mmCIF file of C-alpha atoms in Angstrom:
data_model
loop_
_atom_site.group_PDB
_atom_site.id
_atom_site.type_symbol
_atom_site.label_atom_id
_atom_site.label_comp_id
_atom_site.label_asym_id
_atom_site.label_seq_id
_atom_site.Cartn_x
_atom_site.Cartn_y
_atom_site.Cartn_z
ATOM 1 C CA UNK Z 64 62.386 69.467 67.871
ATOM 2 C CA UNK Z 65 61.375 65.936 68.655
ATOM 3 C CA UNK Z 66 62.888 63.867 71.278
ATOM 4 C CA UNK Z 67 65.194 61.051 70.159
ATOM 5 C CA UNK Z 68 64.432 57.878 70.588
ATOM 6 C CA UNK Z 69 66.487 55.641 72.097
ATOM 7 C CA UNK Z 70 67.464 52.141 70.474
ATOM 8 C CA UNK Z 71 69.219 49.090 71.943
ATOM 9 C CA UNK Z 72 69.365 45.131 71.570
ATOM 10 C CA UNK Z 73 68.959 43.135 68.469
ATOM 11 C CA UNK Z 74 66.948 44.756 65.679
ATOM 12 C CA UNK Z 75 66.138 42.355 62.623
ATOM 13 C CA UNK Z 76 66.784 43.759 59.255
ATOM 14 C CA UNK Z 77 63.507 42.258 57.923
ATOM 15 C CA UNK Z 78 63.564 40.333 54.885
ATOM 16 C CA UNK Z 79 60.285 40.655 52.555
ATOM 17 C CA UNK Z 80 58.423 37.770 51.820
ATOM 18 C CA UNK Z 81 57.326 37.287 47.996
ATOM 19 C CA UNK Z 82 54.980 34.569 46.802
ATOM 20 C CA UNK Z 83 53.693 34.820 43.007
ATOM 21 C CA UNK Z 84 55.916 37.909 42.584
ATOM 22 C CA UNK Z 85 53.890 40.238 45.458
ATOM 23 C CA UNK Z 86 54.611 40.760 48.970
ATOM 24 C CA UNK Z 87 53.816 37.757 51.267
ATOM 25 C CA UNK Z 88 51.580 39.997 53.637
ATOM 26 C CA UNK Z 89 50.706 36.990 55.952
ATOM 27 C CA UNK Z 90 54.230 35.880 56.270
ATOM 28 C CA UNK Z 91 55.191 39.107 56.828
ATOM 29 C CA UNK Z 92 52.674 39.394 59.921
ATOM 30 C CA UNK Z 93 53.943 36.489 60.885
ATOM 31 C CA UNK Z 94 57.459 36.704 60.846
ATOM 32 C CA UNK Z 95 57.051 39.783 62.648
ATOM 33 C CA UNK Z 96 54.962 37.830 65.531
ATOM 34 C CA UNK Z 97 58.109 35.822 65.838
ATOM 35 C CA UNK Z 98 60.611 38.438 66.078
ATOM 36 C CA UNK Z 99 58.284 40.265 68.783
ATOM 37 C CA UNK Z 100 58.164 37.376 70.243
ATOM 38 C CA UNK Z 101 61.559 36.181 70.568
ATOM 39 C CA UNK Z 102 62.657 39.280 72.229
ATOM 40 C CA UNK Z 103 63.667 41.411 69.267
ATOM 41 C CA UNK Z 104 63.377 45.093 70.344
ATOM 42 C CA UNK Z 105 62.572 47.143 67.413
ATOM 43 C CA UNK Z 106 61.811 46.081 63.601
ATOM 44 C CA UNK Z 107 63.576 47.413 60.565
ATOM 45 C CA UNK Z 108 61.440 47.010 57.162
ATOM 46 C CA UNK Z 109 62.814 47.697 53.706
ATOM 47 C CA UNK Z 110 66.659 47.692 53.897
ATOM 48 C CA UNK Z 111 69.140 45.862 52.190
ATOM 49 C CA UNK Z 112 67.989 42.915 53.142
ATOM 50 C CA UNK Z 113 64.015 43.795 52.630
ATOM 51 C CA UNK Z 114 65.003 43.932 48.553
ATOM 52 C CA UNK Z 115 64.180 47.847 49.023
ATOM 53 C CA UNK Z 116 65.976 48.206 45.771
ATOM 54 C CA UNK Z 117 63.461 45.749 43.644
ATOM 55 C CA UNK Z 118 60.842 47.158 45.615
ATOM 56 C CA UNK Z 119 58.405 49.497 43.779
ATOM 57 C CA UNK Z 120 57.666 52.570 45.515
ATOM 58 C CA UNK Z 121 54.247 52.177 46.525
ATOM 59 C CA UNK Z 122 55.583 48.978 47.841
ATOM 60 C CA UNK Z 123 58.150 50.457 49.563
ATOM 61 C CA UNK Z 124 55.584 52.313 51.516
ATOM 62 C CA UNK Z 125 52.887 49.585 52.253
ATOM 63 C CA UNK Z 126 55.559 47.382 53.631
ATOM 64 C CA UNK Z 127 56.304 49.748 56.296
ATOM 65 C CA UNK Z 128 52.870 50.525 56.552
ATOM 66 C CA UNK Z 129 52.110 46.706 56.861
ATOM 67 C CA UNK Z 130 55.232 46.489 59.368
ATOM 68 C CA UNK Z 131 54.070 48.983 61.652
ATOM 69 C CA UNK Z 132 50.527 48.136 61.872
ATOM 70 C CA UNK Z 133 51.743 44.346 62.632
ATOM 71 C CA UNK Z 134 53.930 45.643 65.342
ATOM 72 C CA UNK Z 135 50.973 47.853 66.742
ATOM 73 C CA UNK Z 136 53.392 49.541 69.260
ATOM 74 C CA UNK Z 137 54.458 46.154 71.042
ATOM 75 C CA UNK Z 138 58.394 47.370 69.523
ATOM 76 C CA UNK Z 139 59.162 50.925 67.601
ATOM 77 C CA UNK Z 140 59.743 50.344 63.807
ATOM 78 C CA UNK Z 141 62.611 51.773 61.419
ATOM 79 C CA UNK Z 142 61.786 52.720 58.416
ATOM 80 C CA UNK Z 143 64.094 51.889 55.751
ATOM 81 C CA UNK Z 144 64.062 54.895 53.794
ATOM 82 C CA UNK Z 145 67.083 54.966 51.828
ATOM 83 C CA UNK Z 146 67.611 56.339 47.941
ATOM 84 C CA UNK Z 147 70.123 57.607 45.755
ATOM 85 C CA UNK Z 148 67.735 60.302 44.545
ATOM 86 C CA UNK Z 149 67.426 62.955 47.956
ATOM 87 C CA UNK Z 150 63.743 63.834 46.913
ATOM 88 C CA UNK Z 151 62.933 59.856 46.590
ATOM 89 C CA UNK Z 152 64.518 59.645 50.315
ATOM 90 C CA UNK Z 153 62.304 62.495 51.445
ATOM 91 C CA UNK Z 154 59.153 60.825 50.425
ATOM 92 C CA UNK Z 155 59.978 57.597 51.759
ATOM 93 C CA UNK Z 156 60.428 59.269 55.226
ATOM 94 C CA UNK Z 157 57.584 61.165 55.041
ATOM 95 C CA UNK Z 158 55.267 57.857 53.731
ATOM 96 C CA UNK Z 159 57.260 56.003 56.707
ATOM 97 C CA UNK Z 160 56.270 58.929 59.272
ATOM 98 C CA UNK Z 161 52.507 58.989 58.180
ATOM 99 C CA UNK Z 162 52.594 55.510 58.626
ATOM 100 C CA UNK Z 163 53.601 55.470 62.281
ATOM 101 C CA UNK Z 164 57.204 54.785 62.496
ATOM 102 C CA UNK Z 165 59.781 55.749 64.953
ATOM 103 C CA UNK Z 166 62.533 56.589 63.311
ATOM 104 C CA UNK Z 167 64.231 56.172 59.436
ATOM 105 C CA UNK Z 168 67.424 54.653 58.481
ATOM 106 C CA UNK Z 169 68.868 56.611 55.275
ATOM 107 C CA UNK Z 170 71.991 55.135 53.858
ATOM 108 C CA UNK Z 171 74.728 56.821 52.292
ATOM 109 C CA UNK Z 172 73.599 57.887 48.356
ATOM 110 C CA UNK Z 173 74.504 55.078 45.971
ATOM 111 C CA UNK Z 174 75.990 55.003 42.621
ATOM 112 C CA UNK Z 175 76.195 58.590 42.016
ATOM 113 C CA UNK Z 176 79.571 58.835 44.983
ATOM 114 C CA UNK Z 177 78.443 61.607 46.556
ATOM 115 C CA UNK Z 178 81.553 64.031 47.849
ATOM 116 C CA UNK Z 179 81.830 64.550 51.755
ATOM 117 C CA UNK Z 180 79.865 68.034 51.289
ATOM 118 C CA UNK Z 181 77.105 65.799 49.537
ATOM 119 C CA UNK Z 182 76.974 63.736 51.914
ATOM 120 C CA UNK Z 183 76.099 66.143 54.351
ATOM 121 C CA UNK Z 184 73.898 68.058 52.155
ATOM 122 C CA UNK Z 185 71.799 65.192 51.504
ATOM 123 C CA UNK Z 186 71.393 64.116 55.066
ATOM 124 C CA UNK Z 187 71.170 67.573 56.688
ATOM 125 C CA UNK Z 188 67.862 67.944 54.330
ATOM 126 C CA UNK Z 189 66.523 64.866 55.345
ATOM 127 C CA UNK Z 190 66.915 65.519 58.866
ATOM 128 C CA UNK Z 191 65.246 68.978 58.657
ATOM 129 C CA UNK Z 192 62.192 67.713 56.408
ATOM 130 C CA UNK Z 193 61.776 64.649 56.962
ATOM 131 C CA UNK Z 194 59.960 65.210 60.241
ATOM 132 C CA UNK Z 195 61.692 61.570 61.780
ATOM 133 C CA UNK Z 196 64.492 60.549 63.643
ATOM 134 C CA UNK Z 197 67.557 59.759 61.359
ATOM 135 C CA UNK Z 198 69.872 56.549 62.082
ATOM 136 C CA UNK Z 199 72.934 57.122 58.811
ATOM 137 C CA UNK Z 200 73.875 54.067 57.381
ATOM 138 C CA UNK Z 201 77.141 53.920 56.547
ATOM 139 C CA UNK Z 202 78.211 50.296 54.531
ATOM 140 C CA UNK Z 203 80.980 51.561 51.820
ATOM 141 C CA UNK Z 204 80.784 48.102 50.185
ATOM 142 C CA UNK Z 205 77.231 48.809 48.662
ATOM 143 C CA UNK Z 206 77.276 52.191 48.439
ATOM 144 C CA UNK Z 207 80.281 52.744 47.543
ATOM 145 C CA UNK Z 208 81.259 55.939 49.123
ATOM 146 C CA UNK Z 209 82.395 56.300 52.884
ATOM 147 C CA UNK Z 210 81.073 58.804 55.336
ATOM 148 C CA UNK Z 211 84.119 60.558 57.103
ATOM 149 C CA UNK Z 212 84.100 60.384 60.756
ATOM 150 C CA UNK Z 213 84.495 63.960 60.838
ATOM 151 C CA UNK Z 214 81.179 64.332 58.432
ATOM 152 C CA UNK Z 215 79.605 62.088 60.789
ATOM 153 C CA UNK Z 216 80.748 64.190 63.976
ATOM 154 C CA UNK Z 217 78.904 67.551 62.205
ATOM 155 C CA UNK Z 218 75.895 65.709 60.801
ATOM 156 C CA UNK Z 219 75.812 63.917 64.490
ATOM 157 C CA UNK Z 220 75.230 67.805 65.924
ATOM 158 C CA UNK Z 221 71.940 68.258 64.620
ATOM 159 C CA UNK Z 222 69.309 66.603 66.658
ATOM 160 C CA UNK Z 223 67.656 64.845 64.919
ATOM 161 C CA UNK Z 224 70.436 62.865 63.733
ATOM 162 C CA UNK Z 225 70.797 60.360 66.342
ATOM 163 C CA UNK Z 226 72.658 57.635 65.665
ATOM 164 C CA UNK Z 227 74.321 54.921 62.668
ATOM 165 C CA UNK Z 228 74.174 51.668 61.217
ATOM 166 C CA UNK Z 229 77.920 51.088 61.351
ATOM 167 C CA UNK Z 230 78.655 48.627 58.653
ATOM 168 C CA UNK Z 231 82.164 49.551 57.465
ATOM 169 C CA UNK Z 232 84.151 46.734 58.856
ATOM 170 C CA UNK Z 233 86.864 48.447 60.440
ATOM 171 C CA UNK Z 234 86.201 47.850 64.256
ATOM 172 C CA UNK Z 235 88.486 50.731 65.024
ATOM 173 C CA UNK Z 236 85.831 53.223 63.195
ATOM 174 C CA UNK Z 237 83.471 52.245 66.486
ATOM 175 C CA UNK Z 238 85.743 54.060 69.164
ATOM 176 C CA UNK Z 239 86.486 57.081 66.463
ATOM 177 C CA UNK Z 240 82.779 57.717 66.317
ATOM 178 C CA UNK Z 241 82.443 57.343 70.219
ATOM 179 C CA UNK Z 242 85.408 60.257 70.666
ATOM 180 C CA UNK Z 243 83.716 62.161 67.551
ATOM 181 C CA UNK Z 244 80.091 62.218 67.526
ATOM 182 C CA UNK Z 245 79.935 61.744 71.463
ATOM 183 C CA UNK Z 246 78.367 58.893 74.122
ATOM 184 C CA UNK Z 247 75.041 59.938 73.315
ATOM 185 C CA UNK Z 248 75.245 59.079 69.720
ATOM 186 C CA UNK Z 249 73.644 55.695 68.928
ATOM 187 C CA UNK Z 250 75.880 53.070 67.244
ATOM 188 C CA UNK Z 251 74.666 50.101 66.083
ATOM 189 C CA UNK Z 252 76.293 46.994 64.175
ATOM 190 C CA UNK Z 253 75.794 46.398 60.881
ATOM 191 C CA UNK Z 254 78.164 43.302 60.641
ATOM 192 C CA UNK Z 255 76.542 40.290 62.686
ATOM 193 C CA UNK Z 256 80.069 38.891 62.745
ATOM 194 C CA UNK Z 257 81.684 42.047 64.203
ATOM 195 C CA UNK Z 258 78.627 42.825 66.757
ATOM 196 C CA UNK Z 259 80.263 41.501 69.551
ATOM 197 C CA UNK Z 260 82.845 43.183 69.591
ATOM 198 C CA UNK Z 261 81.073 46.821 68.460
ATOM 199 C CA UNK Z 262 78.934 46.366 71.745
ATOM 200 C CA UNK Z 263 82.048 45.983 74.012
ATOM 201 C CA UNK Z 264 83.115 49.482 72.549
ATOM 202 C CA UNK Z 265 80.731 51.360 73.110
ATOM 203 C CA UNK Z 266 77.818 50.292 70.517
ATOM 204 C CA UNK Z 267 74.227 49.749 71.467
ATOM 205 C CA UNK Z 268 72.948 47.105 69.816
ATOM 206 C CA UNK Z 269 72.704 45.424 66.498
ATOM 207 C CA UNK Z 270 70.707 46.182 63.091
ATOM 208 C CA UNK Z 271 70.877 42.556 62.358
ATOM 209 C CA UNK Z 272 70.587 40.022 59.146
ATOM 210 C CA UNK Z 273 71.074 36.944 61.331
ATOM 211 C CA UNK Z 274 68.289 37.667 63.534
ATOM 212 C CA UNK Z 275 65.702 37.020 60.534
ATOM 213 C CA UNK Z 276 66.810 33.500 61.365
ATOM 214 C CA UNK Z 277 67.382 33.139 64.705
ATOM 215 C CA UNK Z 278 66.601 36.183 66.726
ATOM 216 C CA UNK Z 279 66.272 34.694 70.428
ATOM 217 C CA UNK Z 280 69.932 33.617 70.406
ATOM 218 C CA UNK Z 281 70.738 37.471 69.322
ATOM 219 C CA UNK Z 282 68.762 38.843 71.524
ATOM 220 C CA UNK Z 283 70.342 36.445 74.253
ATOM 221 C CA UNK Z 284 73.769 38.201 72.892
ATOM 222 C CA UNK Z 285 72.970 41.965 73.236
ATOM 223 C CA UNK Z 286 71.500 41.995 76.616
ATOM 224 C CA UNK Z 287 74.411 39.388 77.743
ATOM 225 C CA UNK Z 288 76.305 41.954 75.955
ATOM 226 C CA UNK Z 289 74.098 44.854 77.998
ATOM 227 C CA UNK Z 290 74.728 43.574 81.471
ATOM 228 C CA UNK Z 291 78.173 42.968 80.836
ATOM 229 C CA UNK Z 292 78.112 39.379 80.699
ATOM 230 C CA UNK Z 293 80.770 38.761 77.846
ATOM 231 C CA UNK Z 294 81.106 35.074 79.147
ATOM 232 C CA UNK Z 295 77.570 34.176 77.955
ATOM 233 C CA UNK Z 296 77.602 36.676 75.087
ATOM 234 C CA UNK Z 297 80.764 34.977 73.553
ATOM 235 C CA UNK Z 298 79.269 31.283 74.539
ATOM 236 C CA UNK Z 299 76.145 32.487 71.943
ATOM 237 C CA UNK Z 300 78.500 34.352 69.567
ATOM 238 C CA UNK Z 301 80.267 30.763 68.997
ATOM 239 C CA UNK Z 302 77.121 29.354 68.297
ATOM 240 C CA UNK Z 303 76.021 32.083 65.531
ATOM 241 C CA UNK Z 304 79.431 32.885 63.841
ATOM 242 C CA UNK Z 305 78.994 29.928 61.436
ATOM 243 C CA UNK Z 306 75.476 31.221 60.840
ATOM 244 C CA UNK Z 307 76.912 34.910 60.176
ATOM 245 C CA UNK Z 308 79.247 33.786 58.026
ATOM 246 C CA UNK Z 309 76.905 31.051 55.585
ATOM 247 C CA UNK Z 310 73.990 33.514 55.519
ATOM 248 C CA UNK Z 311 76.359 35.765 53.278
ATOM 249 C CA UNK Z 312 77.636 32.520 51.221
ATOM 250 C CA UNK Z 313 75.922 33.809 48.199
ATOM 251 C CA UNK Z 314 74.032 37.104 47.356
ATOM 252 C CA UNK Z 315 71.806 38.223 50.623
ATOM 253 C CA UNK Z 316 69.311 38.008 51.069
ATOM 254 C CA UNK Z 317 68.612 35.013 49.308
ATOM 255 C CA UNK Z 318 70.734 32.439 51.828
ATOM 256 C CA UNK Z 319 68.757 34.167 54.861
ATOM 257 C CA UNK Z 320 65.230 33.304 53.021
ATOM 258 C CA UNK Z 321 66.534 29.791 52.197
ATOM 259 C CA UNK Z 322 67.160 29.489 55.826
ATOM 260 C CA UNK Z 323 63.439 30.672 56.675
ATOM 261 C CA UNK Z 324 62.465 28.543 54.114
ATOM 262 C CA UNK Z 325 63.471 25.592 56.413
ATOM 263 C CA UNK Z 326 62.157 26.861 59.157
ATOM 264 C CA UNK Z 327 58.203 26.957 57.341
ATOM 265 C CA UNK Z 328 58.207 30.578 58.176
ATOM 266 C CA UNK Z 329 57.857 31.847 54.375
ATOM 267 C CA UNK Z 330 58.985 30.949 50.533
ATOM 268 C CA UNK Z 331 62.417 31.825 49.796
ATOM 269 C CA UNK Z 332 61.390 33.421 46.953
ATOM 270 C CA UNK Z 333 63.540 36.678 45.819
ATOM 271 C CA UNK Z 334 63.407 39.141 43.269
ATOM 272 C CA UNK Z 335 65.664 39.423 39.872
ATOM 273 C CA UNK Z 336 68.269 40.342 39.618
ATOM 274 C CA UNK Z 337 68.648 38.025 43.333
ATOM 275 C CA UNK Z 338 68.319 34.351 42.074
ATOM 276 C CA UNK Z 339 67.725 31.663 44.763
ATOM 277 C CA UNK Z 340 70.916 31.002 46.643
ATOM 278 C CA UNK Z 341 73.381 28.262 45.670
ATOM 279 C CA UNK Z 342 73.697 24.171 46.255
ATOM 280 C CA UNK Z 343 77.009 24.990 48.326
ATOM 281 C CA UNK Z 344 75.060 28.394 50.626
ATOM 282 C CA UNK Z 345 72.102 25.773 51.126
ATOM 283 C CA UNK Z 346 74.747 23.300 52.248
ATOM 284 C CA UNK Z 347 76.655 25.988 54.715
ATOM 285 C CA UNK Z 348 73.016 27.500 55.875
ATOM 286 C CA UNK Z 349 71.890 24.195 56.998
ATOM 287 C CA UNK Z 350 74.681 23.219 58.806
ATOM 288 C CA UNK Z 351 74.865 26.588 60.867
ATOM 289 C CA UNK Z 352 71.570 26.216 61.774
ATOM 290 C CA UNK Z 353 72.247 22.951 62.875
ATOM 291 C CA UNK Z 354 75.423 23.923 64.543
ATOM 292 C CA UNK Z 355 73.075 27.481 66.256
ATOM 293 C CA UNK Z 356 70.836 24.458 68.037
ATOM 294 C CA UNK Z 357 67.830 26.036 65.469
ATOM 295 C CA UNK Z 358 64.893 23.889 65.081
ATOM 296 C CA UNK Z 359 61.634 23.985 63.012
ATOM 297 C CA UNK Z 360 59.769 26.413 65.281
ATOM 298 C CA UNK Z 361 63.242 28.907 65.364
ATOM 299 C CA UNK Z 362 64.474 28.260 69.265
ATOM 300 C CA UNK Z 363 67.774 27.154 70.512
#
């Protein structure tokens, strides 16, 4: 069985860039310069807020394989690999594992509200075939069904089922899951707005939307976080709350590309049935970043 990995620190949820309708390759590369750069500490291609869902499958698969080859080992990569469809899941990890990636994050089935024993099901097979890592995602508001903490504490027995994306909102779940599925499991914040206080119980870092945008400032907040600074990490947390809160002001990712947008990194160009994001999101973006200290060229 493979060794797990072991994740920590702010990890950007990676948008994908469009221009014309295709991928933005260039301002992909770029972007993920930046994030390297800035002191993100692992890359996360084709989630939620990649568009994985508008993305075909053989895009899908070149943007991790375009993620990973632009990270070329400087920070492990984790493959978004996510489906409602188990055997579309498998593929994706096994694409994403071909490619070079570290790990896959699978969430929870969508729209066909899988029962508990499905749930398990679908992510046992995964972890046996898959032949990566698993991180669960668990975020009930998209996919509409809820992994139990108790399904999480069996699923969290097999080893290569390492860790989750916790993204239910209920800070409470964090300390649950600690008790449950033990220290070693990996827990990492879905919810820029709740990270703060998911590291101080226990969590190890941050799968993050916000640091598309700015990702020194959350990087400055997990290892503040890490070292158990929570003066500093709260001092940056009241700079980015506006930020976490206006970069979900309208459908996301489209506020979070509007905000790159501004910042010259890439087009904020999204795919139907996303349309660009509001007057009144532009509004709240901009003044966020203003309020975060961001400038042109993304520092603080």
């Amino acid at each position: 069985m493979m060794e797990a990995p072991r994740f920590s620190g702010s990890i950007p949820a990676l948008v994908t860039p469009f221009r014309g309708g295709a991928v933005d390759e260039a301002a992909l590369a770029a972007l993920i310069d930046w994030q390297i750069g800035e002191g993100s500490s692992a890359l996360v291609p084709c989630g939620t807020t990649g568009e994985a869902a508008t993305l075909s499958i053989a895009e899908h698969d070149h943007v991790v394989r375009l993620t990973v080859a632009a990270a070329a080992g400087r920070v492990p990569v984790i493959a978004g690999c996510g489906s409602n469809d188990t055997q579309a899941a498998l593929d994706h990890m096994l694409a994403a594992k071909e490619a070079g990636a570290s790990a896959a994050l699978v969430v929870c089935p969508y729209y066909n509200k899988p029962s508990q024993a499905g749930l398990a099901a679908h992510f046992e097979l995964l972890a046996e075939r898959g032949g990566l890592p698993v991180i669960l995602y668990n975020i009930p508001g998209r996919s509409v069904v809820d992994m139990a903490t108790a399904t999480m504490a069996a699923l969290a027995r097999h080893p290569a089922i390492i860790g989750v994306k916790e993204s239910t909102g209920d800070l409470g779940r964090i300390s649950a899951i600690r008790h449950h599925c033990g220290h070693d499991f990996q827990i990492l914040s879905g919810n820029d707005d709740m990270t703060l206080g998911i590291l101080a119980q226990g969590g190890v870092g941050a799968i993050s939307v916000t640091a598309n945008v700015a990702p020194r400032l959350c990087a400055d907040l997990a290892a503040a976080a890490a070292r158990g600074d929570y003066v500093h990490a709260l001092a940056v947390n009241d700079r980015l709350w506006p930020l976490h809160s206006a970069l979900f002001s309208d459908a996301s990712p489209a506020p979070v590309k509007h905000a790159l947008a501004r910042l010259g990194r890439m087009a904020a160009d999204v795919r139907l049935p996303l349309v660009a994001a509001s007057a009144a999101s532009r509004a709240a973006v901009e003044a966020a970043m203003m309020h975060a200290g961001l400038t042109g060229g993304g520092g603080a």
